[in-house]
Amino acid sequence: MVLALLAGAVLAFAAIVGIEAVSAQFFPIPANFASMDSVDQGEVMDELPFAAKALVLLGWGLGSAVGAFAVRAIAGPGRLGGVIVALVIAGGLATVFTIPHPLWMRFGAVLAPLAGGWIAARVPVPSLALPWGRRAAG
């Protein structure tokens, strides 16, 4: 169970960072963004195009889906994937309330990971014989 949660968290983080790295290639932010005050950060966020913000939400949704699916694949059926979804929601909310974001992204910080978790709960898990955890068919 702990291994499943750890793997899910690592994979969720990797998916989020991967999507945000792709986004940064197309929509770079200033190198000194982290050291800016919140007013300046808000101005930078306002200037970013919709696509840049949508990619962030895609990352949160995909990260949630990948992480929750990994938990199911390792630990078997159950609600442990919800822990990953909750972690992604917490991270998203921390981001949108720390760095000024538009209101719709605050809602997206909750809805995108929930959607990812919902999808992960419905994707069939391949039948693998893993030496740890419990496995149920499909």
PDB file of C-alpha atoms in Angstrom:
ATOM      1  CA  MET A   1       0.000   0.000   0.000  1.00  0.00           C
ATOM      2  CA  VAL A   2       2.765   2.471   0.899  1.00  0.00           C
ATOM      3  CA  LEU A   3       4.719   1.503  -2.218  1.00  0.00           C
ATOM      4  CA  ALA A   4       1.614   2.035  -4.352  1.00  0.00           C
ATOM      5  CA  LEU A   5       1.034   5.499  -2.885  1.00  0.00           C
ATOM      6  CA  LEU A   6       4.685   6.454  -3.254  1.00  0.00           C
ATOM      7  CA  ALA A   7       4.775   5.289  -6.873  1.00  0.00           C
ATOM      8  CA  GLY A   8       1.500   7.076  -7.614  1.00  0.00           C
ATOM      9  CA  ALA A   9       2.743  10.315  -6.071  1.00  0.00           C
ATOM     10  CA  VAL A  10       6.051  10.176  -7.963  1.00  0.00           C
ATOM     11  CA  LEU A  11       4.323   9.448 -11.282  1.00  0.00           C
ATOM     12  CA  ALA A  12       1.729  12.177 -10.708  1.00  0.00           C
ATOM     13  CA  PHE A  13       4.488  14.686  -9.962  1.00  0.00           C
ATOM     14  CA  ALA A  14       6.473  13.565 -13.022  1.00  0.00           C
ATOM     15  CA  ALA A  15       3.444  13.970 -15.297  1.00  0.00           C
ATOM     16  CA  ILE A  16       2.691  17.440 -13.932  1.00  0.00           C
ATOM     17  CA  VAL A  17       6.309  18.579 -14.224  1.00  0.00           C
ATOM     18  CA  GLY A  18       6.520  17.110 -17.729  1.00  0.00           C
ATOM     19  CA  ILE A  19       3.451  18.979 -18.990  1.00  0.00           C
ATOM     20  CA  GLU A  20       4.603  22.201 -17.326  1.00  0.00           C
ATOM     21  CA  ALA A  21       8.068  21.806 -18.895  1.00  0.00           C
ATOM     22  CA  VAL A  22       6.457  21.512 -22.328  1.00  0.00           C
ATOM     23  CA  SER A  23       4.323  24.563 -21.543  1.00  0.00           C
ATOM     24  CA  ALA A  24       7.418  26.528 -20.498  1.00  0.00           C
ATOM     25  CA  GLN A  25       9.013  25.828 -23.887  1.00  0.00           C
ATOM     26  CA  PHE A  26       6.104  27.490 -25.679  1.00  0.00           C
ATOM     27  CA  PHE A  27       5.172  30.075 -23.046  1.00  0.00           C
ATOM     28  CA  PRO A  28       8.279  31.029 -21.035  1.00  0.00           C
ATOM     29  CA  ILE A  29       7.987  33.037 -17.843  1.00  0.00           C
ATOM     30  CA  PRO A  30      10.704  35.415 -16.595  1.00  0.00           C
ATOM     31  CA  ALA A  31      13.678  33.748 -14.910  1.00  0.00           C
ATOM     32  CA  ASN A  32      13.164  35.892 -11.805  1.00  0.00           C
ATOM     33  CA  PHE A  33       9.459  34.985 -11.478  1.00  0.00           C
ATOM     34  CA  ALA A  34       9.908  33.286  -8.087  1.00  0.00           C
ATOM     35  CA  SER A  35      11.560  36.372  -6.596  1.00  0.00           C
ATOM     36  CA  MET A  36       8.907  38.803  -7.875  1.00  0.00           C
ATOM     37  CA  ASP A  37       6.310  40.239  -5.522  1.00  0.00           C
ATOM     38  CA  SER A  38       2.725  39.029  -5.919  1.00  0.00           C
ATOM     39  CA  VAL A  39       1.640  42.118  -7.889  1.00  0.00           C
ATOM     40  CA  ASP A  40       4.343  41.531 -10.518  1.00  0.00           C
ATOM     41  CA  GLN A  41       3.590  37.796 -10.571  1.00  0.00           C
ATOM     42  CA  GLY A  42      -0.072  38.626 -11.145  1.00  0.00           C
ATOM     43  CA  GLU A  43       0.849  40.824 -14.101  1.00  0.00           C
ATOM     44  CA  VAL A  44       2.925  38.026 -15.625  1.00  0.00           C
ATOM     45  CA  MET A  45       0.039  35.582 -15.139  1.00  0.00           C
ATOM     46  CA  ASP A  46      -2.393  38.032 -16.754  1.00  0.00           C
ATOM     47  CA  GLU A  47      -0.130  38.285 -19.813  1.00  0.00           C
ATOM     48  CA  LEU A  48       0.134  34.518 -20.319  1.00  0.00           C
ATOM     49  CA  PRO A  49      -2.168  33.227 -23.058  1.00  0.00           C
ATOM     50  CA  PHE A  50      -5.088  30.925 -22.312  1.00  0.00           C
ATOM     51  CA  ALA A  51      -3.203  27.954 -23.781  1.00  0.00           C
ATOM     52  CA  ALA A  52      -0.442  28.283 -21.167  1.00  0.00           C
ATOM     53  CA  LYS A  53      -2.975  28.202 -18.348  1.00  0.00           C
ATOM     54  CA  ALA A  54      -4.906  25.356 -19.956  1.00  0.00           C
ATOM     55  CA  LEU A  55      -1.703  23.298 -20.139  1.00  0.00           C
ATOM     56  CA  VAL A  56      -1.271  23.726 -16.385  1.00  0.00           C
ATOM     57  CA  LEU A  57      -4.778  22.345 -15.832  1.00  0.00           C
ATOM     58  CA  LEU A  58      -4.031  19.520 -18.263  1.00  0.00           C
ATOM     59  CA  GLY A  59      -0.947  18.704 -16.194  1.00  0.00           C
ATOM     60  CA  TRP A  60      -2.947  18.572 -12.975  1.00  0.00           C
ATOM     61  CA  GLY A  61      -5.596  16.372 -14.574  1.00  0.00           C
ATOM     62  CA  LEU A  62      -3.100  14.068 -16.273  1.00  0.00           C
ATOM     63  CA  GLY A  63      -0.940  13.850 -13.151  1.00  0.00           C
ATOM     64  CA  SER A  64      -3.956  12.891 -11.092  1.00  0.00           C
ATOM     65  CA  ALA A  65      -5.002  10.262 -13.650  1.00  0.00           C
ATOM     66  CA  VAL A  66      -1.531   8.733 -14.013  1.00  0.00           C
ATOM     67  CA  GLY A  67      -0.917   8.668 -10.266  1.00  0.00           C
ATOM     68  CA  ALA A  68      -4.320   7.223  -9.357  1.00  0.00           C
ATOM     69  CA  PHE A  69      -4.048   4.619 -12.122  1.00  0.00           C
ATOM     70  CA  ALA A  70      -0.603   3.570 -10.873  1.00  0.00           C
ATOM     71  CA  VAL A  71      -1.998   3.106  -7.376  1.00  0.00           C
ATOM     72  CA  ARG A  72      -4.788   0.885  -8.746  1.00  0.00           C
ATOM     73  CA  ALA A  73      -2.341  -1.103 -10.865  1.00  0.00           C
ATOM     74  CA  ILE A  74      -0.056  -1.774  -7.900  1.00  0.00           C
ATOM     75  CA  ALA A  75      -2.425  -2.054  -4.930  1.00  0.00           C
ATOM     76  CA  GLY A  76      -5.535  -3.331  -6.679  1.00  0.00           C
ATOM     77  CA  PRO A  77      -9.044  -1.923  -6.592  1.00  0.00           C
ATOM     78  CA  GLY A  78      -9.975   0.451  -3.841  1.00  0.00           C
ATOM     79  CA  ARG A  79     -10.006   4.105  -2.971  1.00  0.00           C
ATOM     80  CA  LEU A  80      -6.270   4.664  -2.528  1.00  0.00           C
ATOM     81  CA  GLY A  81      -6.136   6.547  -5.823  1.00  0.00           C
ATOM     82  CA  GLY A  82      -8.189   9.223  -4.083  1.00  0.00           C
ATOM     83  CA  VAL A  83      -5.156  10.007  -1.927  1.00  0.00           C
ATOM     84  CA  ILE A  84      -3.217  10.959  -5.058  1.00  0.00           C
ATOM     85  CA  VAL A  85      -6.135  13.040  -6.332  1.00  0.00           C
ATOM     86  CA  ALA A  86      -6.278  14.842  -2.968  1.00  0.00           C
ATOM     87  CA  LEU A  87      -2.527  15.533  -3.079  1.00  0.00           C
ATOM     88  CA  VAL A  88      -2.775  17.000  -6.583  1.00  0.00           C
ATOM     89  CA  ILE A  89      -5.757  19.136  -5.532  1.00  0.00           C
ATOM     90  CA  ALA A  90      -3.826  20.379  -2.491  1.00  0.00           C
ATOM     91  CA  GLY A  91      -0.830  21.256  -4.656  1.00  0.00           C
ATOM     92  CA  GLY A  92      -2.990  23.012  -7.222  1.00  0.00           C
ATOM     93  CA  LEU A  93      -4.833  25.029  -4.590  1.00  0.00           C
ATOM     94  CA  ALA A  94      -1.560  25.976  -2.921  1.00  0.00           C
ATOM     95  CA  THR A  95      -0.309  27.214  -6.285  1.00  0.00           C
ATOM     96  CA  VAL A  96      -3.373  29.248  -7.265  1.00  0.00           C
ATOM     97  CA  PHE A  97      -3.666  30.885  -3.858  1.00  0.00           C
ATOM     98  CA  THR A  98       0.071  31.598  -3.523  1.00  0.00           C
ATOM     99  CA  ILE A  99       0.620  32.964  -7.023  1.00  0.00           C
ATOM    100  CA  PRO A 100      -2.202  35.125  -8.418  1.00  0.00           C
ATOM    101  CA  HIS A 101      -4.275  33.128 -10.924  1.00  0.00           C
ATOM    102  CA  PRO A 102      -7.612  33.837 -12.591  1.00  0.00           C
ATOM    103  CA  LEU A 103     -10.718  32.634 -10.759  1.00  0.00           C
ATOM    104  CA  TRP A 104     -11.446  29.933 -13.331  1.00  0.00           C
ATOM    105  CA  MET A 105      -8.062  28.340 -12.584  1.00  0.00           C
ATOM    106  CA  ARG A 106      -8.972  28.140  -8.899  1.00  0.00           C
ATOM    107  CA  PHE A 107     -11.970  26.037  -9.858  1.00  0.00           C
ATOM    108  CA  GLY A 108      -9.800  24.117 -12.305  1.00  0.00           C
ATOM    109  CA  ALA A 109      -7.321  23.296  -9.528  1.00  0.00           C
ATOM    110  CA  VAL A 110     -10.078  21.144  -8.027  1.00  0.00           C
ATOM    111  CA  LEU A 111     -11.985  20.010 -11.113  1.00  0.00           C
ATOM    112  CA  ALA A 112      -9.034  18.910 -13.293  1.00  0.00           C
ATOM    113  CA  PRO A 113      -7.598  16.462 -10.712  1.00  0.00           C
ATOM    114  CA  LEU A 114     -11.101  15.173  -9.920  1.00  0.00           C
ATOM    115  CA  ALA A 115     -11.664  14.521 -13.621  1.00  0.00           C
ATOM    116  CA  GLY A 116      -8.300  12.763 -13.848  1.00  0.00           C
ATOM    117  CA  GLY A 117      -9.127  10.581 -10.864  1.00  0.00           C
ATOM    118  CA  TRP A 118     -12.546   9.776 -12.306  1.00  0.00           C
ATOM    119  CA  ILE A 119     -10.956   8.681 -15.582  1.00  0.00           C
ATOM    120  CA  ALA A 120      -8.294   6.623 -13.785  1.00  0.00           C
ATOM    121  CA  ALA A 121     -10.980   4.787 -11.824  1.00  0.00           C
ATOM    122  CA  ARG A 122     -12.648   3.708 -15.068  1.00  0.00           C
ATOM    123  CA  VAL A 123      -9.677   2.660 -17.189  1.00  0.00           C
ATOM    124  CA  PRO A 124      -9.234  -1.114 -17.055  1.00  0.00           C
ATOM    125  CA  VAL A 125      -6.073  -2.252 -15.298  1.00  0.00           C
ATOM    126  CA  PRO A 126      -4.098  -4.874 -17.244  1.00  0.00           C
ATOM    127  CA  SER A 127      -3.999  -8.246 -15.563  1.00  0.00           C
ATOM    128  CA  LEU A 128      -0.490  -8.359 -14.126  1.00  0.00           C
ATOM    129  CA  ALA A 129       0.862 -10.745 -11.541  1.00  0.00           C
ATOM    130  CA  LEU A 130       2.781  -8.429  -9.242  1.00  0.00           C
ATOM    131  CA  PRO A 131       4.739  -9.891  -6.333  1.00  0.00           C
ATOM    132  CA  TRP A 132       3.367  -7.243  -3.954  1.00  0.00           C
ATOM    133  CA  GLY A 133      -0.049  -5.798  -3.242  1.00  0.00           C
ATOM    134  CA  ARG A 134      -3.324  -7.487  -3.933  1.00  0.00           C
ATOM    135  CA  ARG A 135      -4.610  -7.957  -7.456  1.00  0.00           C
ATOM    136  CA  ALA A 136      -8.091  -8.401  -8.751  1.00  0.00           C
ATOM    137  CA  ALA A 137      -8.995  -9.159 -12.339  1.00  0.00           C
ATOM    138  CA  GLY A 138      -9.422  -6.201 -14.662  1.00  0.00           C
TER     139      GLY A 138
END
